[in-house]
Amino acid sequence: MLKNIQETAEWLRQHTSMRPLTAIVLGTGLGRLAQEIEIVDAFPYQDIPHFPVSTVEGHQGRLIFGRLGGKDVMALQGRFHFYEGYDMKQVTFPVRVMYEMGIKNLFVSNAAGGMNPDFEIGDLMLITDHINFMPEHPLHGPNFPTGPRFPDMHEAYDHHFLQMAREIAAEKGIRTVEGVYLATQGPTFETPSEYRMYHRWGADAVGMSTVPEVIVARHCGIRVFGISIITDLGVEGRIVEVSHEEVQKAADAVQPLMADIFREMVSRI
Ligand code: HPA
């Protein structure tokens, strides 16, 4: 595993001269931010040694190196989901490679169902914390030398980044909400009872990704910032049928705002 990670990082170092400090993971329907990146090098996942290949609709599956907000960035356009059949080592493989490449900051994005009754479809939720409800842990197995056996998670989402995002959103007049993201394995969306249960557990939004990557990033000492786009509501009395297409559509409508926040943050760090 470690050998594969190092080989992939080495391959990338040989194929790009860029050495960014910030990486961005673009979630479902959120690939458009990639268009705002001045691309220097882009590698389809299938061309990168040891990289898994993304299968879900709406994910183009490439690793981009370029400039955003005047800074060098690396962006994963399309992530690997547990529900696609990948194990957690594969899901988090790109984050391990990022660490090997010298990444210090990770920005994550996803589409999520909102359970907080104050949320609206199209809201941008700054992720303040998470609940890991995935069936397999990404750090299961022998400990990686990047961090301790029992990693601390008291500030999984960096408070300085959160404050910076609040300030930027206020300056730009972008409505944001804040909350706890709960990760399920998917691929089913929730029943009304599941939404109610997750909300009672303390979650404001639910999705099928992100948490494994964040855990591995924290284990590597990478600082994390995350945004969920609320694409549907799991709020009692307001639950309607959800489809992947609707999730994509709702995500599409607000991606420019999320891109604005990400770009500005990148430029300030
Ligand atoms: N549940 C789980 N994952 C999701 C949802 C949801 O309601 N919306 C977008 N991704």
Coordinates of C-alpha atoms and ligand atoms in Angstrom, one line a residue:
M1 CA 0.0 0.0 0.0
L2 CA 2.7 2.5 1.1
K3 CA 4.7 1.5 -1.9
N4 CA 1.8 2.1 -4.3
I5 CA 1.2 5.6 -2.7
Q6 CA 4.9 6.5 -3.1
E7 CA 5.0 5.2 -6.7
T8 CA 1.9 7.2 -7.6
A9 CA 3.3 10.4 -6.0
E10 CA 6.6 9.8 -7.7
W11 CA 4.8 9.4 -11.1
L12 CA 2.9 12.6 -10.6
R13 CA 6.1 14.5 -9.6
Q14 CA 7.7 13.3 -12.8
H15 CA 4.7 14.4 -14.9
T16 CA 4.0 17.8 -13.4
S17 CA 6.3 20.5 -12.1
M18 CA 3.6 21.9 -9.8
R19 CA 3.9 21.5 -6.1
P20 CA 0.7 22.9 -4.6
L21 CA 0.0 23.2 -0.9
T22 CA -3.8 23.1 -1.3
A23 CA -6.0 20.3 -2.7
I24 CA -9.7 20.4 -3.5
V25 CA -12.1 17.4 -3.8
L26 CA -15.0 18.2 -6.1
G27 CA -18.1 16.2 -5.2
T28 CA -21.2 15.1 -7.1
G29 CA -22.2 17.7 -9.6
L30 CA -19.5 20.0 -8.4
G31 CA -17.0 19.5 -11.1
R32 CA -17.6 23.0 -12.6
L33 CA -15.2 24.6 -10.2
A34 CA -12.6 22.8 -12.3
Q35 CA -13.5 25.2 -15.1
E36 CA -12.3 28.1 -13.0
I37 CA -8.9 26.5 -12.5
E38 CA -6.3 27.6 -15.0
I39 CA -5.3 24.1 -15.8
V40 CA -1.6 23.4 -16.1
D41 CA -1.7 19.6 -16.1
A42 CA -4.6 17.2 -16.0
F43 CA -4.4 13.4 -15.7
P44 CA -7.4 11.1 -16.3
Y45 CA -7.6 8.7 -13.4
Q46 CA -7.0 5.7 -15.7
D47 CA -3.6 7.1 -16.7
I48 CA -2.3 7.4 -13.1
P49 CA -0.6 4.3 -11.8
H50 CA -2.5 2.6 -8.9
F51 CA -5.4 5.1 -9.1
P52 CA -8.9 3.8 -8.8
V53 CA -11.3 4.8 -11.6
S54 CA -14.5 6.7 -10.9
T55 CA -17.7 5.3 -12.2
V56 CA -20.6 7.5 -11.0
E57 CA -22.4 9.7 -13.5
G58 CA -21.4 13.4 -13.3
H59 CA -17.9 12.6 -12.3
Q60 CA -15.3 13.1 -15.0
G61 CA -12.5 11.5 -13.1
R62 CA -9.3 13.4 -13.5
L63 CA -6.6 14.9 -11.3
I64 CA -5.9 18.5 -12.1
F65 CA -3.0 20.7 -11.3
G66 CA -3.4 24.4 -12.0
R67 CA -3.9 27.9 -10.6
L68 CA -6.9 29.2 -8.7
G69 CA -7.1 32.6 -6.9
G70 CA -3.5 33.1 -7.8
K71 CA -2.3 30.0 -6.1
D72 CA -1.2 26.5 -7.2
V73 CA -3.8 23.9 -6.5
M74 CA -4.5 20.2 -7.1
A75 CA -8.1 19.2 -7.7
L76 CA -9.7 15.8 -7.7
Q77 CA -12.6 16.0 -10.2
G78 CA -14.6 13.1 -9.1
R79 CA -14.1 11.0 -6.0
F80 CA -14.3 7.3 -5.1
H81 CA -17.3 6.2 -3.1
F82 CA -17.7 3.2 -0.9
Y83 CA -21.0 2.4 -2.5
E84 CA -19.3 2.0 -5.9
G85 CA -17.6 -1.1 -4.4
Y86 CA -14.2 0.5 -3.5
D87 CA -12.8 -0.4 -0.1
M88 CA -11.8 2.4 2.3
K89 CA -8.2 2.1 1.3
Q90 CA -9.1 2.9 -2.3
V91 CA -11.6 5.7 -1.3
T92 CA -8.8 7.5 0.6
F93 CA -5.9 6.6 -1.7
P94 CA -5.9 10.0 -3.3
V95 CA -5.6 11.8 0.0
R96 CA -2.6 9.6 0.9
V97 CA -1.0 10.6 -2.4
M98 CA -1.8 14.2 -1.7
Y99 CA 0.1 14.0 1.6
E100 CA 3.1 12.4 -0.2
M101 CA 3.0 15.3 -2.6
G102 CA 3.2 17.9 0.2
I103 CA -0.4 19.0 0.5
K104 CA -1.1 20.9 3.7
N105 CA -4.7 22.1 3.2
L106 CA -7.7 20.1 1.9
F107 CA -11.0 21.6 0.7
V108 CA -13.8 19.1 0.4
S109 CA -17.2 19.4 -1.2
N110 CA -20.3 17.3 -1.5
A111 CA -24.0 17.2 -2.1
A112 CA -26.1 16.4 0.9
G113 CA -29.6 16.0 2.2
G114 CA -30.5 18.7 4.8
M115 CA -32.2 17.6 8.0
N116 CA -32.0 20.9 9.9
P117 CA -35.5 22.5 9.5
D118 CA -33.8 25.9 9.0
F119 CA -32.1 24.7 5.8
E120 CA -33.3 25.3 2.2
I121 CA -32.5 23.5 -1.0
G122 CA -29.5 25.2 -2.5
D123 CA -28.0 26.3 0.8
L124 CA -24.2 26.1 1.3
M125 CA -23.5 24.4 4.6
L126 CA -20.1 25.0 6.1
I127 CA -19.2 21.7 7.7
T128 CA -18.4 22.3 11.4
D129 CA -18.0 18.6 12.3
H130 CA -19.0 15.1 11.2
I131 CA -20.4 11.8 12.4
N132 CA -18.8 8.8 10.9
F133 CA -21.6 6.3 10.2
M134 CA -19.7 4.4 7.5
P135 CA -19.5 0.6 8.0
E136 CA -15.7 0.4 7.6
H137 CA -13.1 2.7 9.0
P138 CA -10.4 4.2 6.7
L139 CA -7.7 3.7 9.4
H140 CA -8.6 0.1 10.1
G141 CA -5.5 -2.1 10.0
P142 CA -1.9 -1.5 10.8
N143 CA -1.2 2.2 11.6
F144 CA 0.3 4.4 8.9
P145 CA 3.3 6.3 10.0
T146 CA 1.7 9.6 9.1
G147 CA -0.1 9.9 12.4
P148 CA -0.9 8.3 15.8
R149 CA -2.7 5.0 16.3
F150 CA -5.6 6.9 18.0
P151 CA -5.9 10.2 16.2
D152 CA -7.6 13.1 17.8
M153 CA -10.7 14.4 16.1
H154 CA -11.7 17.3 18.3
E155 CA -11.2 19.8 15.4
A156 CA -11.6 17.8 12.3
Y157 CA -12.7 21.0 10.4
D158 CA -10.2 23.7 11.0
H159 CA -11.7 26.6 12.9
H160 CA -9.5 29.2 11.2
F161 CA -10.8 28.1 7.8
L162 CA -14.4 28.2 9.1
Q163 CA -13.9 31.8 10.3
M164 CA -12.3 32.7 7.0
A165 CA -15.3 31.2 5.1
R166 CA -17.8 33.1 7.3
E167 CA -16.0 36.4 6.6
I168 CA -15.8 35.8 2.9
A169 CA -19.4 34.7 2.6
A170 CA -20.5 37.9 4.5
E171 CA -18.3 40.1 2.3
K172 CA -19.8 38.6 -0.8
G173 CA -23.3 38.5 0.5
I174 CA -23.5 34.7 0.1
R175 CA -26.0 32.9 2.4
T176 CA -24.4 30.1 4.3
V177 CA -25.6 27.8 7.0
E178 CA -23.4 25.6 9.3
G179 CA -23.8 22.1 10.6
V180 CA -22.7 18.6 11.2
Y181 CA -22.4 16.2 8.2
L182 CA -23.2 12.5 8.7
A183 CA -21.7 10.0 6.3
T184 CA -23.7 6.9 5.3
Q185 CA -22.6 4.1 3.0
G186 CA -25.4 4.7 0.6
P187 CA -26.4 4.1 -2.2
T188 CA -30.0 4.4 -0.9
F189 CA -31.2 7.9 0.1
E190 CA -32.8 7.9 3.5
T191 CA -36.2 6.8 4.7
P192 CA -38.1 9.5 6.6
S193 CA -37.3 7.6 9.8
E194 CA -33.6 7.5 9.0
Y195 CA -33.5 11.2 8.4
R196 CA -35.3 11.8 11.7
M197 CA -32.9 9.5 13.5
Y198 CA -29.8 11.1 12.1
H199 CA -31.1 14.6 12.9
R200 CA -31.7 13.4 16.5
W201 CA -28.2 12.1 16.6
G202 CA -27.0 15.7 16.0
A203 CA -26.5 15.7 12.2
D204 CA -27.7 18.6 10.1
A205 CA -26.9 17.0 6.7
V206 CA -26.4 13.5 5.4
G207 CA -24.4 12.2 2.4
M208 CA -22.4 9.3 1.1
S209 CA -18.9 10.6 1.1
T210 CA -16.2 13.0 2.5
V211 CA -15.8 11.6 6.0
P212 CA -13.3 8.9 5.1
E213 CA -11.1 11.4 3.2
V214 CA -11.3 13.9 6.1
I215 CA -10.3 11.3 8.6
V216 CA -7.2 10.3 6.6
A217 CA -6.3 13.9 5.9
R218 CA -6.4 14.6 9.7
H219 CA -4.3 11.6 10.3
C220 CA -1.8 13.1 8.0
G221 CA -1.9 16.5 9.7
I222 CA -3.6 18.1 6.7
R223 CA -6.0 21.0 7.6
V224 CA -9.5 20.5 6.4
F225 CA -12.3 22.8 5.2
G226 CA -15.6 21.5 3.8
I227 CA -18.8 22.6 2.2
S228 CA -22.0 20.6 1.7
I229 CA -24.5 21.8 -0.9
I230 CA -28.0 21.0 0.4
T231 CA -29.6 19.4 -2.6
D232 CA -32.8 18.0 -1.0
L233 CA -34.5 18.0 2.4
G234 CA -34.9 15.3 4.9
V235 CA -37.1 17.4 7.1
E236 CA -40.4 16.0 8.4
G237 CA -43.3 17.3 6.4
R238 CA -41.1 18.4 3.5
I239 CA -39.7 15.1 2.3
V240 CA -40.3 14.4 -1.4
E241 CA -38.9 11.8 -3.7
V242 CA -35.1 12.3 -4.4
S243 CA -33.2 11.4 -7.5
H244 CA -29.6 11.7 -8.5
E245 CA -30.7 14.0 -11.3
E246 CA -32.4 16.4 -8.9
V247 CA -29.3 16.3 -6.7
Q248 CA -27.2 17.2 -9.7
K249 CA -29.5 20.0 -10.7
A250 CA -29.6 21.6 -7.3
A251 CA -25.9 21.3 -6.9
D252 CA -25.4 22.8 -10.4
A253 CA -27.4 25.9 -9.5
V254 CA -25.2 26.9 -6.6
Q255 CA -21.8 25.7 -7.6
P256 CA -20.7 29.2 -8.7
L257 CA -21.2 30.5 -5.1
M258 CA -19.2 27.6 -3.7
A259 CA -16.5 28.2 -6.2
D260 CA -16.4 31.9 -5.1
I261 CA -15.8 30.9 -1.5
F262 CA -13.2 28.3 -2.4
R263 CA -11.3 30.6 -4.7
E264 CA -11.2 33.4 -2.3
M265 CA -10.1 31.1 0.5
V266 CA -7.3 29.7 -1.6
S267 CA -6.1 33.2 -2.5
R268 CA -5.9 34.1 1.2
I269 CA -4.0 31.1 2.5
Ligands
HPA1 N1 -29.0 11.5 1.5 C1 -27.8 10.9 1.2 N2 -26.9 11.4 0.3 C2 -27.3 12.5 -0.4 C3 -28.5 13.1 -0.1 C4 -29.4 12.6 0.8 O1 -30.5 13.1 1.0 N3 -28.6 14.2 -1.0 C5 -27.4 14.2 -1.7 N4 -26.6 13.2 -1.3

